[in-house]
PDB file of C-alpha atoms in Angstrom:
ATOM      1  CA  UNK A  12       0.037  -0.060  -0.221  1.00 69.00           C
ATOM      2  CA  UNK A  13       1.194   3.509  -0.504  1.00 84.00           C
ATOM      3  CA  UNK A  14       1.735   5.550   2.246  1.00 86.00           C
ATOM      4  CA  UNK A  15      -1.210   8.332   1.797  1.00 89.00           C
ATOM      5  CA  UNK A  16      -3.356   5.177   2.122  1.00 91.00           C
ATOM      6  CA  UNK A  17      -1.736   5.024   5.752  1.00 92.00           C
ATOM      7  CA  UNK A  18      -1.884   8.877   6.639  1.00 93.00           C
ATOM      8  CA  UNK A  19      -5.017   9.038   5.328  1.00 93.00           C
ATOM      9  CA  UNK A  20      -6.666   5.833   7.598  1.00 94.00           C
ATOM     10  CA  UNK A  21      -4.770   7.457  10.454  1.00 95.00           C
ATOM     11  CA  UNK A  22      -6.427  11.378   9.404  1.00 95.00           C
ATOM     12  CA  UNK A  23      -9.436   9.461   9.720  1.00 95.00           C
ATOM     13  CA  UNK A  24      -9.534   7.814  13.721  1.00 95.00           C
ATOM     14  CA  UNK A  25      -7.698  10.974  14.450  1.00 95.00           C
ATOM     15  CA  UNK A  26     -10.857  12.875  13.542  1.00 95.00           C
ATOM     16  CA  UNK A  27     -13.164  10.197  15.723  1.00 95.00           C
ATOM     17  CA  UNK A  28     -10.705  10.806  18.235  1.00 94.00           C
ATOM     18  CA  UNK A  29     -11.151  13.698  18.304  1.00 94.00           C
ATOM     19  CA  UNK A  30     -14.812  14.730  18.003  1.00 93.00           C
ATOM     20  CA  UNK A  31     -14.868  11.632  20.259  1.00 92.00           C
ATOM     21  CA  UNK A  32     -13.350  14.016  23.173  1.00 92.00           C
ATOM     22  CA  UNK A  33     -15.131  16.665  22.555  1.00 91.00           C
ATOM     23  CA  UNK A  34     -18.894  15.299  22.143  1.00 89.00           C
ATOM     24  CA  UNK A  35     -18.794  13.079  25.208  1.00 88.00           C
ATOM     25  CA  UNK A  36     -19.417  14.394  28.491  1.00 87.00           C
ATOM     26  CA  UNK A  37     -18.178  10.651  30.539  1.00 88.00           C
ATOM     27  CA  UNK A  38     -14.756  10.689  31.401  1.00 89.00           C
ATOM     28  CA  UNK A  39     -13.575   7.018  31.092  1.00 90.00           C
ATOM     29  CA  UNK A  40     -15.403   7.827  27.000  1.00 91.00           C
ATOM     30  CA  UNK A  41     -13.002  10.623  26.823  1.00 93.00           C
ATOM     31  CA  UNK A  42      -9.957   8.408  27.839  1.00 93.00           C
ATOM     32  CA  UNK A  43     -10.915   6.049  25.244  1.00 93.00           C
ATOM     33  CA  UNK A  44     -11.547   8.411  22.224  1.00 94.00           C
ATOM     34  CA  UNK A  45      -7.539   9.545  23.378  1.00 94.00           C
ATOM     35  CA  UNK A  46      -6.746   6.513  23.356  1.00 93.00           C
ATOM     36  CA  UNK A  47      -7.767   6.512  19.536  1.00 93.00           C
ATOM     37  CA  UNK A  48      -6.461   9.053  18.764  1.00 94.00           C
ATOM     38  CA  UNK A  49      -2.417   8.367  19.928  1.00 93.00           C
ATOM     39  CA  UNK A  50      -2.945   5.205  17.124  1.00 92.00           C
ATOM     40  CA  UNK A  51      -3.993   7.228  15.008  1.00 94.00           C
ATOM     41  CA  UNK A  52      -0.969   9.016  15.163  1.00 94.00           C
ATOM     42  CA  UNK A  53       0.906   5.641  15.000  1.00 93.00           C
ATOM     43  CA  UNK A  54      -0.802   5.171  11.605  1.00 93.00           C
ATOM     44  CA  UNK A  55       0.764   7.932  10.406  1.00 93.00           C
ATOM     45  CA  UNK A  56       4.224   7.305  11.706  1.00 93.00           C
ATOM     46  CA  UNK A  57       3.755   4.257   9.439  1.00 92.00           C
ATOM     47  CA  UNK A  58       3.114   6.160   6.416  1.00 91.00           C
ATOM     48  CA  UNK A  59       6.117   7.804   6.860  1.00 90.00           C
ATOM     49  CA  UNK A  60       8.457   5.214   7.300  1.00 90.00           C
ATOM     50  CA  UNK A  61       7.194   3.755   4.343  1.00 88.00           C
ATOM     51  CA  UNK A  62       7.793   6.659   2.621  1.00 86.00           C
ATOM     52  CA  UNK A  63      11.323   5.817   3.679  1.00 84.00           C
ATOM     53  CA  UNK A  64      11.930   7.884   7.176  1.00 86.00           C
ATOM     54  CA  UNK A  65      11.906   4.181   9.239  1.00 86.00           C
ATOM     55  CA  UNK A  66      12.354   6.686  12.533  1.00 87.00           C
ATOM     56  CA  UNK A  67       8.912   6.842  12.480  1.00 88.00           C
ATOM     57  CA  UNK A  68       8.962   3.290  13.645  1.00 90.00           C
ATOM     58  CA  UNK A  69      10.734   4.214  17.063  1.00 91.00           C
ATOM     59  CA  UNK A  70       8.334   7.563  17.260  1.00 91.00           C
ATOM     60  CA  UNK A  71       5.888   4.933  17.983  1.00 92.00           C
ATOM     61  CA  UNK A  72       7.291   3.416  20.758  1.00 91.00           C
ATOM     62  CA  UNK A  73       7.752   6.470  22.515  1.00 92.00           C
ATOM     63  CA  UNK A  74       4.102   7.150  21.935  1.00 92.00           C
ATOM     64  CA  UNK A  75       3.591   3.912  23.697  1.00 92.00           C
ATOM     65  CA  UNK A  76       5.043   5.215  26.437  1.00 92.00           C
ATOM     66  CA  UNK A  77       3.220   7.766  26.841  1.00 93.00           C
ATOM     67  CA  UNK A  78       0.183   6.362  26.694  1.00 92.00           C
ATOM     68  CA  UNK A  79       0.704   3.954  29.124  1.00 91.00           C
ATOM     69  CA  UNK A  80       1.506   7.466  31.138  1.00 93.00           C
ATOM     70  CA  UNK A  81      -1.139   8.911  30.138  1.00 93.00           C
ATOM     71  CA  UNK A  82      -3.975   6.323  30.973  1.00 92.00           C
ATOM     72  CA  UNK A  83      -2.677   5.564  34.231  1.00 91.00           C
ATOM     73  CA  UNK A  84      -3.158   8.471  35.577  1.00 93.00           C
ATOM     74  CA  UNK A  85      -6.011   9.548  33.742  1.00 93.00           C
ATOM     75  CA  UNK A  86      -7.813   6.150  35.459  1.00 91.00           C
ATOM     76  CA  UNK A  87      -5.799   7.730  38.767  1.00 91.00           C
ATOM     77  CA  UNK A  88      -8.397  10.782  38.116  1.00 90.00           C
ATOM     78  CA  UNK A  89     -11.505   9.143  37.276  1.00 89.00           C
ATOM     79  CA  UNK A  90     -10.958   7.130  40.420  1.00 88.00           C
ATOM     80  CA  UNK A  91     -10.645  10.631  42.064  1.00 87.00           C
ATOM     81  CA  UNK A  92     -13.470  12.480  40.172  1.00 86.00           C
ATOM     82  CA  UNK A  93     -15.870   9.372  40.611  1.00 85.00           C
ATOM     83  CA  UNK A  94     -15.172   9.388  44.538  1.00 84.00           C
ATOM     84  CA  UNK A  95     -16.093  12.832  44.555  1.00 82.00           C
ATOM     85  CA  UNK A  96     -19.501  13.154  42.593  1.00 82.00           C
ATOM     86  CA  UNK A  97     -20.589   9.654  42.662  1.00 80.00           C
ATOM     87  CA  UNK A  98     -20.165   9.240  38.741  1.00 81.00           C
ATOM     88  CA  UNK A  99     -17.517  10.637  35.548  1.00 82.00           C
ATOM     89  CA  UNK A 100     -19.379  13.195  34.495  1.00 83.00           C
ATOM     90  CA  UNK A 101     -17.095  15.527  33.151  1.00 83.00           C
ATOM     91  CA  UNK A 102     -19.955  18.907  33.013  1.00 81.00           C
ATOM     92  CA  UNK A 103     -20.748  18.002  36.792  1.00 77.00           C
ATOM     93  CA  UNK A 104     -16.780  18.229  38.822  1.00 79.00           C
ATOM     94  CA  UNK A 105     -16.987  19.324  42.204  1.00 72.00           C
ATOM     95  CA  UNK A 106     -15.411  22.600  42.927  1.00 74.00           C
ATOM     96  CA  UNK A 107     -12.084  22.617  44.235  1.00 68.00           C
ATOM     97  CA  UNK A 108     -12.766  23.043  48.609  1.00 67.00           C
ATOM     98  CA  UNK A 109     -10.644  25.406  50.092  1.00 68.00           C
ATOM     99  CA  UNK A 110      -7.449  24.357  51.648  1.00 66.00           C
ATOM    100  CA  UNK A 111      -8.440  23.514  55.466  1.00 61.00           C
ATOM    101  CA  UNK A 112      -5.735  23.535  58.051  1.00 56.00           C
ATOM    102  CA  UNK A 113      -5.863  20.339  60.272  1.00 54.00           C
TER     103      UNK A 113
ATOM    104  CA  UNK B  23      -2.386  -7.183   0.365  1.00 76.00           C
ATOM    105  CA  UNK B  24      -4.856  -3.851  -0.669  1.00 86.00           C
ATOM    106  CA  UNK B  25      -8.021  -6.727  -0.076  1.00 90.00           C
ATOM    107  CA  UNK B  26      -6.114  -7.361   3.711  1.00 91.00           C
ATOM    108  CA  UNK B  27      -5.349  -3.375   4.166  1.00 91.00           C
ATOM    109  CA  UNK B  28      -8.485  -2.485   3.390  1.00 92.00           C
ATOM    110  CA  UNK B  29     -10.300  -5.072   5.835  1.00 94.00           C
ATOM    111  CA  UNK B  30      -8.442  -3.997   8.661  1.00 94.00           C
ATOM    112  CA  UNK B  31      -8.795  -0.922   8.041  1.00 94.00           C
ATOM    113  CA  UNK B  32     -12.941  -0.674   7.777  1.00 95.00           C
ATOM    114  CA  UNK B  33     -12.555  -2.638  11.389  1.00 94.00           C
ATOM    115  CA  UNK B  34     -10.530   0.170  12.458  1.00 94.00           C
ATOM    116  CA  UNK B  35     -12.913   2.744  11.507  1.00 95.00           C
ATOM    117  CA  UNK B  36     -16.037   0.330  12.455  1.00 95.00           C
ATOM    118  CA  UNK B  37     -13.803   0.155  16.135  1.00 95.00           C
ATOM    119  CA  UNK B  38     -13.162   3.740  16.632  1.00 94.00           C
ATOM    120  CA  UNK B  39     -17.050   4.252  16.278  1.00 94.00           C
ATOM    121  CA  UNK B  40     -17.796   2.159  18.267  1.00 94.00           C
ATOM    122  CA  UNK B  41     -15.845   3.737  21.401  1.00 92.00           C
ATOM    123  CA  UNK B  42     -17.666   7.349  19.533  1.00 91.00           C
ATOM    124  CA  UNK B  43     -21.077   6.100  19.697  1.00 90.00           C
ATOM    125  CA  UNK B  44     -20.995   3.137  22.390  1.00 88.00           C
ATOM    126  CA  UNK B  45     -22.867   3.981  25.486  1.00 87.00           C
ATOM    127  CA  UNK B  46     -22.123   0.968  27.288  1.00 88.00           C
ATOM    128  CA  UNK B  47     -18.015   1.051  29.591  1.00 89.00           C
ATOM    129  CA  UNK B  48     -17.909  -2.980  28.492  1.00 90.00           C
ATOM    130  CA  UNK B  49     -18.571  -2.745  25.345  1.00 91.00           C
ATOM    131  CA  UNK B  50     -17.328   0.852  24.486  1.00 92.00           C
ATOM    132  CA  UNK B  51     -13.504  -1.940  25.352  1.00 93.00           C
ATOM    133  CA  UNK B  52     -14.213  -4.162  23.522  1.00 94.00           C
ATOM    134  CA  UNK B  53     -14.169  -1.921  20.458  1.00 95.00           C
ATOM    135  CA  UNK B  54     -11.260  -0.052  21.823  1.00 94.00           C
ATOM    136  CA  UNK B  55     -10.108  -3.775  21.708  1.00 95.00           C
ATOM    137  CA  UNK B  56     -10.825  -4.650  18.187  1.00 95.00           C
ATOM    138  CA  UNK B  57      -9.349  -0.968  17.190  1.00 95.00           C
ATOM    139  CA  UNK B  58      -6.077  -2.339  18.734  1.00 95.00           C
ATOM    140  CA  UNK B  59      -5.465  -5.165  16.698  1.00 94.00           C
ATOM    141  CA  UNK B  60      -7.287  -4.371  13.467  1.00 95.00           C
ATOM    142  CA  UNK B  61      -3.839  -1.229  13.823  1.00 94.00           C
ATOM    143  CA  UNK B  62      -1.603  -3.937  15.368  1.00 94.00           C
ATOM    144  CA  UNK B  63      -2.666  -5.821  11.686  1.00 94.00           C
ATOM    145  CA  UNK B  64      -2.170  -2.980   9.482  1.00 93.00           C
ATOM    146  CA  UNK B  65       1.447  -2.025  11.165  1.00 93.00           C
ATOM    147  CA  UNK B  66       1.916  -5.965  10.116  1.00 92.00           C
ATOM    148  CA  UNK B  67       1.083  -5.076   6.695  1.00 91.00           C
ATOM    149  CA  UNK B  68       2.794  -1.564   6.376  1.00 89.00           C
ATOM    150  CA  UNK B  69       6.565  -3.783   7.011  1.00 88.00           C
ATOM    151  CA  UNK B  70       6.795  -2.901  10.841  1.00 89.00           C
ATOM    152  CA  UNK B  71       6.526  -6.244  12.166  1.00 91.00           C
ATOM    153  CA  UNK B  72       8.183  -5.103  15.603  1.00 92.00           C
ATOM    154  CA  UNK B  73       5.719  -2.137  16.230  1.00 92.00           C
ATOM    155  CA  UNK B  74       2.563  -4.642  15.448  1.00 93.00           C
ATOM    156  CA  UNK B  75       3.679  -6.966  18.318  1.00 93.00           C
ATOM    157  CA  UNK B  76       4.450  -4.186  21.046  1.00 92.00           C
ATOM    158  CA  UNK B  77       1.061  -3.135  19.797  1.00 92.00           C
ATOM    159  CA  UNK B  78      -0.656  -5.675  20.362  1.00 92.00           C
ATOM    160  CA  UNK B  79       0.798  -6.917  23.575  1.00 92.00           C
ATOM    161  CA  UNK B  80       0.594  -3.594  25.296  1.00 91.00           C
ATOM    162  CA  UNK B  81      -2.180  -1.509  23.866  1.00 90.00           C
ATOM    163  CA  UNK B  82      -4.491  -5.139  23.803  1.00 88.00           C
ATOM    164  CA  UNK B  83      -2.782  -6.818  25.796  1.00 88.00           C
ATOM    165  CA  UNK B  84      -2.233  -3.898  28.903  1.00 90.00           C
ATOM    166  CA  UNK B  85      -4.607  -0.806  28.351  1.00 92.00           C
ATOM    167  CA  UNK B  86      -7.813  -2.502  27.615  1.00 92.00           C
ATOM    168  CA  UNK B  87      -7.312  -4.220  30.778  1.00 92.00           C
ATOM    169  CA  UNK B  88      -6.221  -1.346  32.705  1.00 91.00           C
ATOM    170  CA  UNK B  89      -9.684   0.369  31.266  1.00 91.00           C
ATOM    171  CA  UNK B  90     -11.675  -2.791  32.234  1.00 91.00           C
ATOM    172  CA  UNK B  91      -9.713  -3.532  35.428  1.00 90.00           C
ATOM    173  CA  UNK B  92     -11.218   0.299  36.354  1.00 89.00           C
ATOM    174  CA  UNK B  93     -14.679  -0.327  35.049  1.00 88.00           C
ATOM    175  CA  UNK B  94     -15.395  -3.153  37.412  1.00 87.00           C
ATOM    176  CA  UNK B  95     -13.361  -1.457  40.094  1.00 85.00           C
ATOM    177  CA  UNK B  96     -15.943   1.260  39.993  1.00 82.00           C
ATOM    178  CA  UNK B  97     -19.188   0.194  39.137  1.00 75.00           C
ATOM    179  CA  UNK B  98     -18.826   2.468  36.449  1.00 72.00           C
ATOM    180  CA  UNK B  99     -23.341   3.262  34.616  1.00 71.00           C
ATOM    181  CA  UNK B 100     -23.973   4.064  31.497  1.00 72.00           C
ATOM    182  CA  UNK B 101     -24.616   8.019  32.208  1.00 72.00           C
ATOM    183  CA  UNK B 102     -27.829   9.159  31.419  1.00 72.00           C
ATOM    184  CA  UNK B 103     -26.429  12.212  29.232  1.00 73.00           C
ATOM    185  CA  UNK B 104     -22.962  11.311  27.960  1.00 76.00           C
ATOM    186  CA  UNK B 105     -23.615  12.758  24.517  1.00 82.00           C
ATOM    187  CA  UNK B 106     -23.755  16.536  24.112  1.00 78.00           C
ATOM    188  CA  UNK B 107     -26.585  17.111  21.992  1.00 81.00           C
ATOM    189  CA  UNK B 108     -26.286  20.672  21.529  1.00 83.00           C
ATOM    190  CA  UNK B 109     -25.640  23.479  19.878  1.00 86.00           C
ATOM    191  CA  UNK B 110     -22.184  22.736  21.113  1.00 86.00           C
ATOM    192  CA  UNK B 111     -22.032  18.980  20.127  1.00 86.00           C
ATOM    193  CA  UNK B 112     -23.308  20.125  16.906  1.00 89.00           C
ATOM    194  CA  UNK B 113     -20.668  22.284  16.680  1.00 92.00           C
ATOM    195  CA  UNK B 114     -17.939  19.626  17.178  1.00 91.00           C
ATOM    196  CA  UNK B 115     -19.190  17.567  13.963  1.00 92.00           C
ATOM    197  CA  UNK B 116     -18.612  20.764  12.257  1.00 94.00           C
ATOM    198  CA  UNK B 117     -14.871  20.863  13.195  1.00 94.00           C
ATOM    199  CA  UNK B 118     -14.532  17.611  13.241  1.00 94.00           C
ATOM    200  CA  UNK B 119     -15.364  17.147   9.143  1.00 95.00           C
ATOM    201  CA  UNK B 120     -13.791  20.462   8.380  1.00 96.00           C
ATOM    202  CA  UNK B 121     -10.395  19.266  10.096  1.00 95.00           C
ATOM    203  CA  UNK B 122     -10.947  16.575   7.721  1.00 95.00           C
ATOM    204  CA  UNK B 123     -11.215  18.109   4.706  1.00 95.00           C
ATOM    205  CA  UNK B 124      -8.571  20.836   4.857  1.00 95.00           C
ATOM    206  CA  UNK B 125      -6.196  18.336   6.532  1.00 94.00           C
ATOM    207  CA  UNK B 126      -7.058  15.808   3.326  1.00 93.00           C
ATOM    208  CA  UNK B 127      -6.511  18.222   0.641  1.00 94.00           C
ATOM    209  CA  UNK B 128      -3.088  19.173   1.402  1.00 93.00           C
ATOM    210  CA  UNK B 129      -2.734  15.401   1.599  1.00 90.00           C
ATOM    211  CA  UNK B 130      -3.811  14.923  -1.312  1.00 89.00           C
ATOM    212  CA  UNK B 131      -2.047  18.292  -3.002  1.00 90.00           C
ATOM    213  CA  UNK B 132       1.508  16.604  -1.427  1.00 86.00           C
ATOM    214  CA  UNK B 133       1.599  13.104  -2.485  1.00 85.00           C
ATOM    215  CA  UNK B 134       4.655  10.561  -0.854  1.00 83.00           C
ATOM    216  CA  UNK B 135       5.946   8.107  -3.295  1.00 82.00           C
ATOM    217  CA  UNK B 136       6.534   5.534  -1.653  1.00 80.00           C
ATOM    218  CA  UNK B 137      10.625   3.810  -1.965  1.00 81.00           C
ATOM    219  CA  UNK B 138      11.318   0.618  -3.018  1.00 78.00           C
ATOM    220  CA  UNK B 139      12.120  -1.303  -1.454  1.00 79.00           C
ATOM    221  CA  UNK B 140      10.626   0.247   1.991  1.00 76.00           C
ATOM    222  CA  UNK B 141      12.406  -0.564   4.804  1.00 81.00           C
ATOM    223  CA  UNK B 142      11.785  -3.389   7.442  1.00 84.00           C
ATOM    224  CA  UNK B 143      10.763  -2.327  11.051  1.00 82.00           C
ATOM    225  CA  UNK B 144      13.128  -5.293  12.202  1.00 86.00           C
ATOM    226  CA  UNK B 145      14.114  -5.862  15.627  1.00 88.00           C
ATOM    227  CA  UNK B 146      17.728  -5.735  15.124  1.00 89.00           C
ATOM    228  CA  UNK B 147      17.161  -2.152  13.029  1.00 87.00           C
ATOM    229  CA  UNK B 148      14.604  -0.434  15.704  1.00 89.00           C
ATOM    230  CA  UNK B 149      17.381  -1.737  17.832  1.00 89.00           C
ATOM    231  CA  UNK B 150      20.697  -0.163  16.490  1.00 89.00           C
ATOM    232  CA  UNK B 151      18.857   3.132  16.590  1.00 88.00           C
ATOM    233  CA  UNK B 152      17.532   3.269  19.673  1.00 88.00           C
ATOM    234  CA  UNK B 153      20.244   2.210  21.669  1.00 90.00           C
ATOM    235  CA  UNK B 154      22.609   4.480  19.074  1.00 89.00           C
ATOM    236  CA  UNK B 155      21.517   8.074  17.743  1.00 90.00           C
ATOM    237  CA  UNK B 156      18.299   8.379  19.900  1.00 90.00           C
ATOM    238  CA  UNK B 157      19.546   7.006  22.790  1.00 92.00           C
ATOM    239  CA  UNK B 158      19.158  10.217  25.474  1.00 92.00           C
ATOM    240  CA  UNK B 159      15.035  10.073  24.480  1.00 90.00           C
ATOM    241  CA  UNK B 160      14.722   6.306  25.285  1.00 90.00           C
ATOM    242  CA  UNK B 161      16.712   7.014  28.727  1.00 92.00           C
ATOM    243  CA  UNK B 162      13.813   9.762  28.820  1.00 93.00           C
ATOM    244  CA  UNK B 163      11.069   7.090  28.447  1.00 92.00           C
ATOM    245  CA  UNK B 164      11.764   5.088  30.905  1.00 93.00           C
ATOM    246  CA  UNK B 165      12.163   8.834  33.601  1.00 95.00           C
ATOM    247  CA  UNK B 166       8.830   9.318  31.637  1.00 94.00           C
ATOM    248  CA  UNK B 167       7.228   5.851  32.963  1.00 93.00           C
ATOM    249  CA  UNK B 168       9.169   6.078  36.979  1.00 95.00           C
ATOM    250  CA  UNK B 169       7.448   9.807  37.172  1.00 94.00           C
ATOM    251  CA  UNK B 170       4.358   8.147  35.913  1.00 93.00           C
ATOM    252  CA  UNK B 171       4.215   5.381  38.276  1.00 92.00           C
ATOM    253  CA  UNK B 172       4.891   7.896  41.428  1.00 93.00           C
ATOM    254  CA  UNK B 173       1.634  10.479  40.127  1.00 92.00           C
ATOM    255  CA  UNK B 174      -0.333   7.666  39.979  1.00 91.00           C
ATOM    256  CA  UNK B 175       0.474   6.258  43.194  1.00 91.00           C
ATOM    257  CA  UNK B 176      -0.120   9.899  44.378  1.00 91.00           C
ATOM    258  CA  UNK B 177      -3.358  10.081  42.627  1.00 88.00           C
ATOM    259  CA  UNK B 178      -4.806   7.377  43.980  1.00 85.00           C
ATOM    260  CA  UNK B 179      -4.161   7.916  47.224  1.00 84.00           C
ATOM    261  CA  UNK B 180      -6.576   8.083  50.241  1.00 75.00           C
ATOM    262  CA  UNK B 181      -5.607  10.849  52.766  1.00 68.00           C
ATOM    263  CA  UNK B 182      -5.790   9.662  55.774  1.00 63.00           C
ATOM    264  CA  UNK B 183      -8.682  11.708  57.037  1.00 61.00           C
ATOM    265  CA  UNK B 184     -10.785  10.148  54.815  1.00 56.00           C
ATOM    266  CA  UNK B 185     -10.609   6.812  55.702  1.00 53.00           C
ATOM    267  CA  UNK B 186     -11.856   7.313  58.746  1.00 49.00           C
TER     268      UNK B 186
END
């Protein structure tokens, strides 16, 4: 396949993920759509590797590290939101409480 | 080759649309798994065997399982108003379609020619790059993972007055 087909498919998946991040209210699904966007960038880089730039595949490995870190931190934030409000809704986040001295 | 590319490309798009429109968290995670597996096969078709297998191991094996464990631990249910069905939701779709059309037009104007034969990303080739010219980013990636571990522990930890 030509590099252009890979890059166009990556662009389409990135757009779907971007619409999902803006369209959903459930924090769980926002994290999933962020993962979709990172994978789409991987497809674009594989297209670049077919065009002769093999370092693109190294950058996919770096994106993998970033994605793993991001999902760990994101699920930590999600657990805190569910603990505070009882549901993972980003439109009903509580205001930051004033720091109370123990 | 071309048939396989379109087959798994369509599967990846179906998985992405499932994540976009599904409201049940477990079904959403399984659509995400379909997308990851299809993209792994696309990597294999693009002469990137090492990245393809690492994709299946880490994304499909670890990240989807992490999502499923989070769903199981927190007993997440579907939200009643999950979609942003207002003016903002409509504008989101307009923005997405406009972004896609503009970038696609730029890409179609500037086609990238395929080199022949295209380079193959074997573990040996990638390892030589990774431990040679790209050694510093590789070490920085390990520091990033360490920071993520510490950050996740600090985020999850309950404060003492919350427990009692």
